[in-house]
Amino acid sequence: MLIENLIIKDFLSFQGENRIDFPQDKDGGSLVVVLAENSSGKTNLLRSLRFLLYGEIPGAEEPPGTDMSVEARVVHKAAVLRLAQGESVVGYVEATVRKLNRRHRFRREITVTKGTNRWSTEIVLKWTQYGTDGVGEKMDRHPDILRSGNRKLESLVPRALFDYFYFRGEELADRLASKTKGQSLSQALTQQLYSEQWGEAVKTAQAVHNDIQREIDEFNKSNIEYTRAQQDVQLAELKVTAAKEENDKNEERLAEVMAELRAIDDVKIQALKMRDEYRKQAIEWEAARDAVDAARADQQSSENTLRRLAGRYEGAPFLVSALPRATKILQELKERNLLPAPIAPGFIDRQLLKDTCICGTDWTKAMRAAVEQYKEDALSEKISGTLTNLLNWIEQVLPQQIKTLAEDLPIAEQMRSKARAKMAKAERDLANIKKSAPQPDEGNAEELLRRARTLEAEKASLRTKLERARPQIHLLTEQLQEKRQKRDKLVRKGGGKANLRLANELKAAERVLNLATDSQHWLKRAVYQALQESVASLYDPVVMDRTTAHIDKATLLPRIHRNGQLEPNFGGGQGQLVTLAHIIALSTLRRKLAAQLRAQKVMVPEHDDQSFFLDSVFAPTGPNFARTIAKFLPHKAKQMLVLVAGQQWQESVRETLEKEANAFYRFHLHTDVPPTNEADTKVSVHGASIELVSVDSSYSAPFTKIEPLP
Amino acid sequence: MASFALPIDAEPLLAFCARDLNCKDEMLVFDTYAHLAVFCASYGFHLHGTTPPPLATTFVKKPLPIEHHVFDGSDLKEPLFLIALAATGSDSVARDLDKVMQINQNYCAIGARELSKRLDASTKEEFPFVIAQLVSDAATAARK
């Protein structure tokens, strides 16, 4: 069903008449964007549609001090409260819709009349059907046809699927992700895809088959030979069924294995690339680490040299200032022949006892006094040795030590500086390599490779089994045919015409049962495969986080895989995208499936293109996913209305939808309460600043007007 | 017997001697406490000159005072006598080994105090290079 226009008058939060048109682009598609502040009635739009389609009365805000019924409360409060006694007001929801090239206008209106003590209400459905000539016929004039009008409305969008096609993004994503919450939706989908009808057909065919079989059994129970033949047939049937089931199971498993292999193939290639890159970088890393170690060793060596040089010669250069005085003293001692003076005092005493000096001259008094003084000043052998050594040390060793230190220390310092610079560079290089080469998850690559190897082995094994199974099934089927023929001969021989009739009926029942079973099997597999391919083709190319979309075979609900493994809790942007992909894929599939079944003379209702109302699809996502979703939406369905909250109208969304949308509307909220965040109440569309909220203390009750934007 | 007691200001510097338990590879500058003692005395003389230094009165408890023959065996005696002669300006000090030791202890206290201050301003790992810079500067100046 596609909507041409939707009119809401004095209904829920909408005051006066409000209209949304769905203009088409050159391809017949329609994308309408409605901008709304939170709490301005986005959800009321969906409630209005429910009221129109199913007559559901939404809960409404209780006006203070009134005893209005729930029905009366759905008409806009200000309009109701204005009523004088005996006066009435009409609120309604009207839509002109197109389905299978027929146009209809439906209006469900509710009239509230103020009585003495209470408000009375009346709900009426009006239906106009337009012919190919564009002339409308009012169907509500005929009471019988009006009843069918309600059925017609419900058939436009099955009630079980309403939340699916007209949805609040986050809530639906949550429902789909949850097994328990998604159960009712899963059942609705199965129903809509006719699986249940086929299941019923199989059951019925089985029951007919069993009845005939029972009749034959009773007829032949005295015929032992026939009973044995029948048991052989049953046994052979069981064998064929078991072989076919086994074969089906293997085929299904092979499809799963192939799908998983395809899913992990890209990831595997990436992981392998990363692993190779990592290994290459590991070598560079190792070299950089070796360079750091070598530089560290150089630095340590140069520092050891410098340290030992610092302590060597015990600060000899500091003694330079001591040299003048000490050298002077030592030179004086030398000049006085006291240094070196290896003459012992005993030797002097012995010379003084002689008559003459050692030079042969007679002792004079002065000479004796001089020798006595010399004896007095003479140093001991040990002290003389010490001072002689000191003199030598000062003259020969100390200058050499100072020279060594003056020359070697600057060189050692220079070497240390160079070694430190080299070390710093090596560490920088290592840090840069570490920074530029974050360690990839090599374990993950290995795990994927292991998984791929396991799957490849399983694939090969399954293919072998399938190849072997084909001739086996063929053989078993032939054996079954032989046994049936043998049984049938016995039937003809022993049972006469009645038994023959039953045998023919049984054959016919078997054919019907086989046809129903095969059809159900085909339908189940076809739906699953078509849905899987369609959802994957919509979801996989647009997400950039390497997740893939899959369909749960049992529930037909969407699931997300990462690296070939089920992602148990998906949400946010992924959840929104997979949900959108799923509903779009399903609506297309539903339409195509109905067409195919009708082509096969299976009478199921015909389906047309589907309209979608999407509320809050950008709400729980970051800017990247919001952009992805915005780019995803256009041209995915014939008709789409996207409700966007003011704070979600970010650049990432705006730049795409401004280009693609066929029309823009705003929900203009009129209230006496100033908004908490004024920034969210103003949006920009095609460069124009649009207010979503008007504040005026004179408003008796808040209300919303739906207004087109230029 | 004449001996050299290490002034209390030398205590933080003990860890830079190979014999000390707290000495790590990256702190090793002096082989023995005797080498440290002579280094500090030389540096003290360099700072203070021939003006009589104040008497050092407080000394570390461990290590015990270093006996004079330890300096003999390590070729450390010459700097001690050089300082003693230069400080007193007389050869008579050479006849009094106790006096030689005491004079050097006093200079050692001055040098150790200054080095400890420099250690406080640096780190244990960097201090050896502070010492190296001091020695290098003095050696370069001496050659000029």
Coordinates of C-alpha atoms in Angstrom, one line a residue, chain A residues 63-592:
Chain A
P63 CA -7.8 16.5 30.9
P64 CA -8.0 17.6 34.5
G65 CA -11.4 17.7 36.1
T66 CA -13.3 15.8 33.4
D67 CA -14.9 12.4 33.2
M68 CA -14.3 11.9 29.4
S69 CA -14.3 8.5 28.0
V70 CA -11.1 7.1 26.4
E71 CA -12.7 7.7 22.9
A72 CA -13.5 11.3 23.7
R73 CA -10.0 12.0 24.8
V74 CA -8.4 11.2 21.5
V75 CA -10.0 14.3 20.0
H76 CA -7.7 17.3 20.6
K77 CA -8.3 18.6 24.1
A78 CA -8.6 22.3 23.2
A79 CA -11.4 21.5 20.7
V80 CA -13.3 19.4 23.2
L81 CA -13.0 21.8 26.1
R82 CA -14.3 24.6 23.9
L83 CA -17.6 22.8 23.4
A84 CA -20.8 24.2 24.9
Q85 CA -23.6 21.9 25.9
G86 CA -25.1 20.2 22.9
E87 CA -22.2 21.1 20.6
S88 CA -20.1 18.6 18.8
V89 CA -16.6 18.4 17.4
V90 CA -15.2 16.0 14.8
G91 CA -11.7 14.7 14.8
Y92 CA -10.5 12.4 12.1
V93 CA -7.7 10.6 10.3
E94 CA -8.0 10.4 6.5
A95 CA -5.7 8.8 3.9
T96 CA -5.9 8.5 0.2
V97 CA -4.1 5.2 -0.6
R98 CA -3.2 3.3 -3.7
K99 CA -3.1 -0.4 -3.9
L100 CA -2.8 -2.5 -7.0
N101 CA -3.6 0.5 -9.2
R102 CA -6.8 1.2 -7.3
R103 CA -7.2 4.4 -5.3
H104 CA -9.2 4.6 -2.1
R105 CA -9.9 7.3 0.4
F106 CA -10.6 6.2 3.9
R107 CA -11.6 8.4 6.8
R108 CA -12.2 7.3 10.3
E109 CA -13.7 10.0 12.3
I110 CA -14.8 10.4 15.9
T111 CA -17.5 12.9 16.9
V112 CA -17.6 14.1 20.4
T113 CA -20.8 15.8 21.7
K114 CA -21.1 17.5 25.0
G115 CA -24.1 16.5 26.9
T116 CA -25.4 17.5 30.3
N117 CA -23.1 15.5 32.4
R118 CA -20.9 13.7 30.0
W119 CA -19.4 13.6 26.5
S120 CA -20.8 11.1 24.0
T121 CA -18.8 9.8 21.1
E122 CA -19.5 8.2 17.7
I123 CA -16.9 6.6 15.5
V124 CA -17.7 6.3 11.7
L125 CA -15.6 4.9 8.8
K126 CA -16.0 6.6 5.4
W127 CA -14.7 4.9 2.3
T128 CA -14.5 6.2 -1.2
Q129 CA -13.3 3.9 -4.0
Y130 CA -12.1 5.5 -7.2
G131 CA -12.5 3.9 -10.6
T132 CA -10.0 3.9 -13.4
D133 CA -11.7 7.0 -14.7
G134 CA -10.9 8.8 -11.4
V135 CA -14.6 9.0 -10.4
G136 CA -15.1 8.2 -6.7
E137 CA -17.9 6.0 -5.3
K138 CA -18.8 6.3 -1.7
M139 CA -18.8 2.8 -0.4
D140 CA -20.0 3.7 3.1
R141 CA -23.5 4.2 1.8
H142 CA -23.8 0.4 1.7
P143 CA -23.7 -1.1 5.2
D144 CA -22.5 -4.5 4.0
I145 CA -19.7 -3.1 2.0
L146 CA -18.7 -0.9 4.9
R147 CA -17.9 -4.0 6.9
S148 CA -15.7 -5.2 4.1
G149 CA -14.2 -1.7 4.2
N150 CA -12.8 -2.5 7.7
R151 CA -11.5 -5.8 6.3
K152 CA -10.0 -3.9 3.3
L153 CA -8.2 -1.5 5.6
E154 CA -6.8 -4.3 7.7
S155 CA -5.7 -6.1 4.5
L156 CA -3.7 -3.0 3.5
V157 CA -1.3 -3.5 6.3
P158 CA -1.7 -6.7 8.4
R159 CA -2.0 -5.7 12.0
A160 CA 0.8 -8.0 13.1
L161 CA 3.2 -6.3 10.7
F162 CA 2.2 -2.7 11.5
D163 CA 5.0 -2.2 14.0
Y164 CA 7.3 -3.6 11.4
F165 CA 6.5 -1.2 8.6
Y166 CA 5.7 1.8 10.8
F167 CA 8.2 1.6 13.5
R168 CA 10.3 3.3 16.2
G169 CA 13.8 2.4 15.3
E170 CA 15.4 1.5 18.6
E171 CA 12.4 -0.4 19.9
L172 CA 12.1 -2.5 16.8
A173 CA 15.8 -3.2 16.7
D174 CA 15.5 -4.4 20.3
R175 CA 12.6 -6.6 19.5
L176 CA 14.4 -8.2 16.6
A177 CA 17.5 -8.7 18.6
S178 CA 15.6 -10.4 21.5
K179 CA 14.5 -14.0 20.9
T180 CA 11.5 -13.8 23.2
K181 CA 10.4 -10.3 22.1
G182 CA 10.9 -11.3 18.5
Q183 CA 8.8 -14.4 18.7
S184 CA 5.5 -12.8 17.9
L185 CA 7.0 -11.0 15.0
S186 CA 8.6 -14.1 13.8
Q187 CA 5.2 -15.9 13.8
A188 CA 3.7 -13.0 12.0
L189 CA 6.3 -13.2 9.3
T190 CA 5.9 -16.9 8.9
Q191 CA 2.2 -16.4 8.6
Q192 CA 2.7 -13.7 6.0
L193 CA 5.0 -15.9 4.0
Y194 CA 2.4 -18.7 3.9
S195 CA 4.5 -21.2 5.6
E196 CA 1.8 -22.0 8.0
Q197 CA -0.7 -22.5 5.3
W198 CA 1.6 -25.0 3.7
G199 CA 2.1 -26.7 7.0
E200 CA -1.6 -27.1 7.3
A201 CA -1.8 -28.5 3.8
V202 CA 0.9 -31.1 4.6
K203 CA -1.0 -32.0 7.8
T204 CA -4.2 -32.4 5.9
A205 CA -2.6 -34.5 3.1
Q206 CA -1.0 -36.7 5.8
A207 CA -4.3 -37.1 7.5
V208 CA -6.0 -38.2 4.3
H209 CA -3.2 -40.5 3.5
N210 CA -3.3 -42.1 7.0
D211 CA -7.1 -42.5 6.8
I212 CA -6.9 -44.4 3.4
Q213 CA -3.9 -46.4 4.7
R214 CA -5.9 -47.3 7.8
E215 CA -8.8 -48.4 5.7
I216 CA -6.5 -50.6 3.5
D217 CA -4.9 -52.0 6.6
E218 CA -8.2 -53.1 8.0
F219 CA -9.2 -54.5 4.7
N220 CA -6.1 -56.5 4.4
K221 CA -5.4 -57.5 8.0
S222 CA -6.3 -61.1 7.3
N223 CA -3.9 -61.2 4.3
I224 CA -0.5 -62.0 5.8
E225 CA 1.3 -61.9 2.6
Y226 CA -0.1 -58.5 1.8
T227 CA 0.8 -57.3 5.4
R228 CA 4.4 -58.4 4.9
A229 CA 4.6 -56.6 1.5
Q230 CA 3.0 -53.6 3.1
Q231 CA 5.6 -53.7 5.9
D232 CA 8.3 -53.9 3.3
V233 CA 6.9 -50.9 1.6
Q234 CA 6.7 -49.0 4.9
L235 CA 10.3 -49.9 5.7
A236 CA 11.5 -48.9 2.3
E237 CA 9.6 -45.6 2.6
L238 CA 11.3 -45.0 5.9
K239 CA 14.6 -45.7 4.4
V240 CA 14.0 -43.3 1.5
T241 CA 12.7 -40.6 3.8
A242 CA 15.7 -41.0 6.2
A243 CA 18.1 -40.9 3.2
K244 CA 16.4 -37.8 1.8
E245 CA 16.3 -36.1 5.2
E246 CA 20.0 -36.9 5.7
N247 CA 20.7 -35.5 2.3
D248 CA 18.7 -32.4 3.0
K249 CA 20.5 -31.9 6.2
N250 CA 23.8 -32.3 4.5
E251 CA 22.8 -29.9 1.8
E252 CA 21.7 -27.3 4.3
R253 CA 24.9 -27.7 6.3
L254 CA 26.9 -27.4 3.1
A255 CA 25.1 -24.1 2.4
E256 CA 25.9 -22.9 5.9
V257 CA 29.5 -23.9 5.6
M258 CA 29.8 -22.2 2.2
A259 CA 28.2 -19.0 3.7
E260 CA 30.5 -19.0 6.7
L261 CA 33.5 -19.6 4.4
R262 CA 32.4 -16.6 2.3
A263 CA 31.9 -14.5 5.4
I264 CA 35.3 -15.2 6.9
D265 CA 37.1 -15.1 3.6
D266 CA 37.5 -11.3 3.5
V267 CA 38.3 -11.2 7.2
K268 CA 40.8 -14.0 6.7
I269 CA 42.6 -12.2 3.9
Q270 CA 42.8 -9.1 6.0
A271 CA 44.0 -11.0 9.0
L272 CA 46.7 -12.7 6.9
K273 CA 47.8 -9.4 5.5
M274 CA 48.0 -8.0 9.0
R275 CA 49.9 -11.1 10.2
D276 CA 52.5 -10.8 7.4
E277 CA 52.8 -7.1 8.0
Y278 CA 53.2 -7.7 11.7
R279 CA 56.0 -10.3 11.0
K280 CA 57.8 -7.8 8.7
Q281 CA 57.5 -5.2 11.3
A282 CA 58.6 -7.6 14.0
I283 CA 61.9 -8.0 12.2
E284 CA 62.3 -4.2 12.0
W285 CA 61.2 -4.0 15.6
E286 CA 63.8 -6.6 16.6
A287 CA 66.5 -4.7 14.7
A288 CA 65.5 -1.5 16.5
R289 CA 65.6 -3.3 19.8
D290 CA 69.1 -4.6 19.0
A291 CA 70.2 -1.1 18.1
V292 CA 68.9 0.1 21.5
D293 CA 70.8 -2.7 23.2
A294 CA 73.9 -1.9 21.4
A295 CA 73.5 1.8 22.1
R296 CA 72.9 1.0 25.7
A297 CA 76.0 -1.1 25.9
D298 CA 78.0 1.8 24.2
Q299 CA 76.5 4.3 26.7
Q300 CA 77.3 2.1 29.6
S301 CA 80.9 1.5 28.4
S302 CA 81.5 5.2 27.9
E303 CA 80.0 6.1 31.2
N304 CA 82.1 3.5 33.0
T305 CA 85.2 5.0 31.4
L306 CA 84.1 8.5 32.4
R307 CA 83.3 7.4 36.0
R308 CA 86.6 5.6 36.5
L309 CA 88.5 8.5 35.0
A310 CA 86.8 10.9 37.4
G311 CA 88.0 9.0 40.4
R312 CA 91.4 8.2 39.0
Y313 CA 94.4 10.1 40.4
E314 CA 92.3 11.2 43.4
G315 CA 91.7 14.8 42.2
A316 CA 95.3 15.4 41.3
P317 CA 94.4 18.6 39.3
F318 CA 93.0 20.2 42.5
L319 CA 96.6 20.1 44.0
V320 CA 98.1 22.5 41.5
S321 CA 97.6 25.4 43.9
A322 CA 99.6 23.5 46.6
L323 CA 102.6 23.1 44.4
P324 CA 104.4 26.5 44.7
R325 CA 104.7 26.3 48.5
A326 CA 105.5 22.7 48.8
T327 CA 108.0 22.8 45.9
K328 CA 109.8 25.7 47.5
I329 CA 110.1 23.8 50.8
L330 CA 111.4 20.7 49.1
Q331 CA 113.9 22.8 47.0
E332 CA 115.3 24.5 50.1
L333 CA 115.8 21.1 51.7
K334 CA 117.6 20.0 48.6
E335 CA 119.8 23.1 48.6
R336 CA 120.7 22.5 52.2
N337 CA 121.7 18.9 51.2
L338 CA 119.1 17.6 53.5
L339 CA 117.2 16.0 50.7
P340 CA 118.1 13.5 49.7
A341 CA 120.3 12.9 52.8
P342 CA 121.2 9.3 53.3
I343 CA 123.7 10.2 56.1
A344 CA 122.8 8.6 59.4
P345 CA 123.3 10.7 62.6
G346 CA 125.6 7.9 64.0
F347 CA 127.9 8.5 61.0
I348 CA 128.1 12.2 61.8
D349 CA 128.9 11.4 65.5
R350 CA 131.7 9.1 64.5
Q351 CA 133.2 11.8 62.2
L352 CA 133.1 14.4 65.0
L353 CA 135.1 12.1 67.3
K354 CA 137.9 12.1 64.7
D355 CA 140.6 14.8 64.6
T356 CA 140.0 15.8 61.1
C357 CA 137.1 16.2 58.9
I358 CA 136.3 13.6 56.3
C359 CA 138.0 16.0 53.8
G360 CA 141.3 15.8 55.8
T361 CA 141.1 19.3 57.3
D362 CA 141.4 19.8 61.0
W363 CA 138.2 20.6 62.7
T364 CA 137.6 24.2 63.5
K365 CA 135.0 25.4 66.0
A366 CA 132.9 26.8 63.3
M367 CA 133.1 23.6 61.2
R368 CA 132.0 21.6 64.2
A369 CA 129.0 23.9 64.9
A370 CA 128.0 23.6 61.2
V371 CA 128.1 19.9 61.3
E372 CA 126.2 19.8 64.6
Q373 CA 123.5 22.1 63.1
Y374 CA 123.3 19.8 60.0
K375 CA 122.9 16.8 62.4
E376 CA 120.1 18.7 64.1
D377 CA 118.2 19.5 60.8
A378 CA 118.8 16.1 59.1
L379 CA 115.7 14.1 58.3
S380 CA 115.2 10.6 59.2
E381 CA 115.8 8.0 56.5
K382 CA 112.1 7.3 56.2
I383 CA 111.1 11.0 56.1
S384 CA 113.8 11.7 53.6
G385 CA 112.6 8.9 51.5
T386 CA 109.0 10.1 51.7
L387 CA 109.9 13.7 50.7
T388 CA 112.2 12.5 48.0
N389 CA 109.4 10.4 46.6
L390 CA 107.2 13.4 46.9
L391 CA 109.6 15.6 45.0
N392 CA 109.8 13.0 42.2
W393 CA 106.0 12.6 42.2
I394 CA 105.6 16.4 41.9
E395 CA 108.1 16.6 39.1
Q396 CA 107.2 13.5 37.1
V397 CA 104.0 11.8 38.1
L398 CA 101.6 14.7 38.9
P399 CA 102.1 16.6 35.6
Q400 CA 101.6 13.3 33.7
Q401 CA 98.4 12.6 35.7
I402 CA 97.1 16.1 35.0
K403 CA 97.9 15.8 31.4
T404 CA 96.2 12.4 31.1
L405 CA 93.0 13.8 32.8
A406 CA 93.0 17.0 30.8
E407 CA 93.2 15.0 27.6
D408 CA 91.2 11.9 28.4
L409 CA 88.3 13.4 30.3
P410 CA 86.9 15.6 27.5
I411 CA 87.2 12.7 25.1
A412 CA 85.4 10.4 27.5
E413 CA 82.7 13.1 28.0
Q414 CA 82.4 13.5 24.3
M415 CA 82.0 9.8 23.8
R416 CA 79.4 9.7 26.5
S417 CA 77.4 12.5 24.8
K418 CA 77.6 10.7 21.5
A419 CA 76.5 7.4 23.1
R420 CA 73.6 9.1 24.8
A421 CA 72.5 10.8 21.6
K422 CA 72.8 7.4 19.8
M423 CA 70.8 5.8 22.6
A424 CA 68.1 8.5 22.4
K425 CA 67.8 8.1 18.7
A426 CA 67.6 4.3 18.9
E427 CA 64.9 4.6 21.5
R428 CA 63.0 7.1 19.4
D429 CA 63.3 4.8 16.4
L430 CA 62.0 1.9 18.5
A431 CA 59.1 4.1 19.8
N432 CA 58.3 5.2 16.3
I433 CA 58.2 1.6 15.1
K434 CA 56.0 0.6 18.0
K435 CA 53.7 3.6 17.3
S436 CA 53.5 3.0 13.5
A437 CA 53.0 -0.8 13.9
P438 CA 50.4 -1.5 16.5
Q439 CA 50.5 -5.2 17.2
P440 CA 47.7 -6.9 15.2
D441 CA 45.7 -9.7 16.6
E442 CA 47.7 -12.5 15.2
G443 CA 45.9 -15.0 17.4
N444 CA 42.6 -14.0 15.6
A445 CA 44.1 -14.6 12.2
E446 CA 45.3 -18.0 13.3
E447 CA 41.9 -18.8 14.8
L448 CA 40.2 -17.8 11.5
L449 CA 42.6 -19.8 9.5
R450 CA 42.0 -22.8 11.7
R451 CA 38.3 -22.3 11.4
A452 CA 38.6 -22.0 7.6
R453 CA 40.6 -25.2 7.5
T454 CA 38.0 -27.0 9.6
L455 CA 35.2 -25.7 7.3
E456 CA 37.0 -26.7 4.2
A457 CA 37.5 -30.2 5.5
E458 CA 33.8 -30.3 6.4
K459 CA 32.8 -29.0 3.0
A460 CA 34.8 -31.7 1.3
S461 CA 33.3 -34.4 3.5
L462 CA 29.8 -33.1 2.9
R463 CA 30.3 -33.1 -0.8
T464 CA 31.5 -36.6 -0.7
K465 CA 28.5 -37.6 1.3
L466 CA 26.2 -35.9 -1.1
E467 CA 27.8 -37.5 -4.1
R468 CA 27.4 -40.9 -2.5
A469 CA 23.9 -40.2 -1.3
R470 CA 22.4 -39.5 -4.8
P471 CA 22.8 -43.0 -6.2
Q472 CA 21.9 -44.4 -2.8
I473 CA 18.6 -42.5 -2.8
H474 CA 18.0 -43.5 -6.4
L475 CA 18.6 -47.2 -5.5
L476 CA 16.3 -47.0 -2.4
T477 CA 13.6 -45.3 -4.5
E478 CA 13.8 -48.0 -7.1
Q479 CA 13.6 -50.6 -4.4
L480 CA 10.5 -48.8 -2.9
Q481 CA 8.9 -48.8 -6.3
E482 CA 9.5 -52.5 -6.7
K483 CA 8.0 -53.3 -3.3
R484 CA 5.0 -51.1 -4.0
Q485 CA 4.4 -52.9 -7.3
K486 CA 4.7 -56.2 -5.5
R487 CA 2.2 -55.0 -2.9
D488 CA -0.1 -53.6 -5.5
K489 CA -0.2 -57.0 -7.3
L490 CA -1.2 -58.6 -4.0
V491 CA -3.9 -56.0 -3.6
R492 CA -5.3 -56.8 -7.0
K493 CA -5.1 -60.5 -6.4
G494 CA -6.7 -60.5 -3.0
G495 CA -8.8 -57.4 -2.6
G496 CA -10.8 -57.1 -5.8
K497 CA -12.2 -53.8 -7.0
A498 CA -12.7 -52.2 -3.6
N499 CA -9.1 -52.9 -2.6
L500 CA -7.9 -51.6 -6.0
R501 CA -9.9 -48.4 -5.5
L502 CA -8.3 -47.9 -2.1
A503 CA -4.9 -48.6 -3.6
N504 CA -5.5 -45.9 -6.2
E505 CA -6.7 -43.5 -3.6
L506 CA -3.7 -44.2 -1.5
K507 CA -1.5 -43.5 -4.5
A508 CA -3.2 -40.2 -5.1
A509 CA -3.0 -39.3 -1.4
E510 CA 0.8 -40.1 -1.5
R511 CA 1.2 -37.9 -4.6
V512 CA -0.6 -35.0 -2.8
L513 CA 1.4 -35.6 0.3
N514 CA 4.7 -35.6 -1.6
L515 CA 3.7 -32.5 -3.5
A516 CA 2.7 -30.7 -0.3
T517 CA 5.8 -31.8 1.6
D518 CA 8.1 -30.8 -1.3
S519 CA 6.3 -27.5 -1.8
Q520 CA 6.6 -26.7 1.9
H521 CA 10.3 -27.7 1.9
W522 CA 10.9 -25.6 -1.3
L523 CA 9.0 -22.6 0.2
K524 CA 10.9 -22.7 3.5
R525 CA 14.3 -22.9 1.7
A526 CA 13.4 -20.4 -0.9
V527 CA 12.2 -17.8 1.6
Y528 CA 15.2 -18.3 3.8
Q529 CA 17.7 -18.1 0.9
A530 CA 16.0 -15.1 -0.7
L531 CA 15.8 -13.2 2.6
Q532 CA 19.4 -14.1 3.4
E533 CA 20.7 -12.9 0.1
S534 CA 18.6 -9.8 0.1
V535 CA 19.4 -8.7 3.6
A536 CA 23.1 -9.4 3.1
S537 CA 23.2 -7.5 -0.2
L538 CA 21.6 -4.5 1.6
Y539 CA 23.5 -4.6 4.8
D540 CA 27.0 -6.0 4.1
P541 CA 28.2 -3.4 1.5
V542 CA 27.3 -0.3 3.6
V543 CA 28.7 -1.2 7.1
M544 CA 32.4 -0.6 7.5
D545 CA 32.9 -2.6 10.7
R546 CA 33.3 -6.0 9.1
T547 CA 30.0 -7.3 10.5
T548 CA 27.7 -9.3 8.2
A549 CA 24.0 -9.8 8.2
H550 CA 22.4 -13.2 8.4
I551 CA 18.9 -14.6 8.7
D552 CA 18.0 -17.0 11.5
K553 CA 16.7 -20.1 9.7
A554 CA 14.2 -20.9 12.4
T555 CA 12.7 -17.4 13.1
L556 CA 13.6 -15.6 9.8
L557 CA 14.7 -12.7 12.0
P558 CA 18.0 -10.9 11.3
R559 CA 21.2 -11.6 13.1
I560 CA 24.7 -10.0 12.9
H561 CA 27.9 -12.0 12.6
R562 CA 31.4 -10.8 13.2
N563 CA 34.3 -12.9 12.0
G564 CA 31.9 -15.7 11.2
Q565 CA 30.6 -15.8 14.8
L566 CA 27.1 -14.7 16.0
E567 CA 27.1 -11.3 17.6
P568 CA 24.8 -12.0 20.5
N569 CA 23.9 -8.3 21.4
F570 CA 23.7 -6.0 18.5
G571 CA 22.3 -2.5 18.8
G572 CA 23.0 1.1 17.9
G573 CA 23.8 1.7 14.3
Q574 CA 24.2 -1.9 13.3
G575 CA 20.8 -2.8 14.8
Q576 CA 19.2 0.1 12.9
L577 CA 20.8 -0.9 9.7
V578 CA 20.1 -4.6 9.9
T579 CA 16.5 -3.8 10.9
L580 CA 16.0 -1.5 7.9
A581 CA 17.6 -4.0 5.6
H582 CA 15.3 -6.7 7.0
I583 CA 12.0 -4.9 6.6
I584 CA 12.9 -3.7 3.1
A585 CA 14.0 -7.1 2.0
L586 CA 10.9 -8.7 3.6
S587 CA 8.4 -6.3 2.0
T588 CA 10.0 -7.0 -1.4
L589 CA 10.1 -10.7 -0.8
R590 CA 6.4 -10.7 0.4
R591 CA 5.3 -9.0 -2.8
K592 CA 7.4 -11.3 -5.1

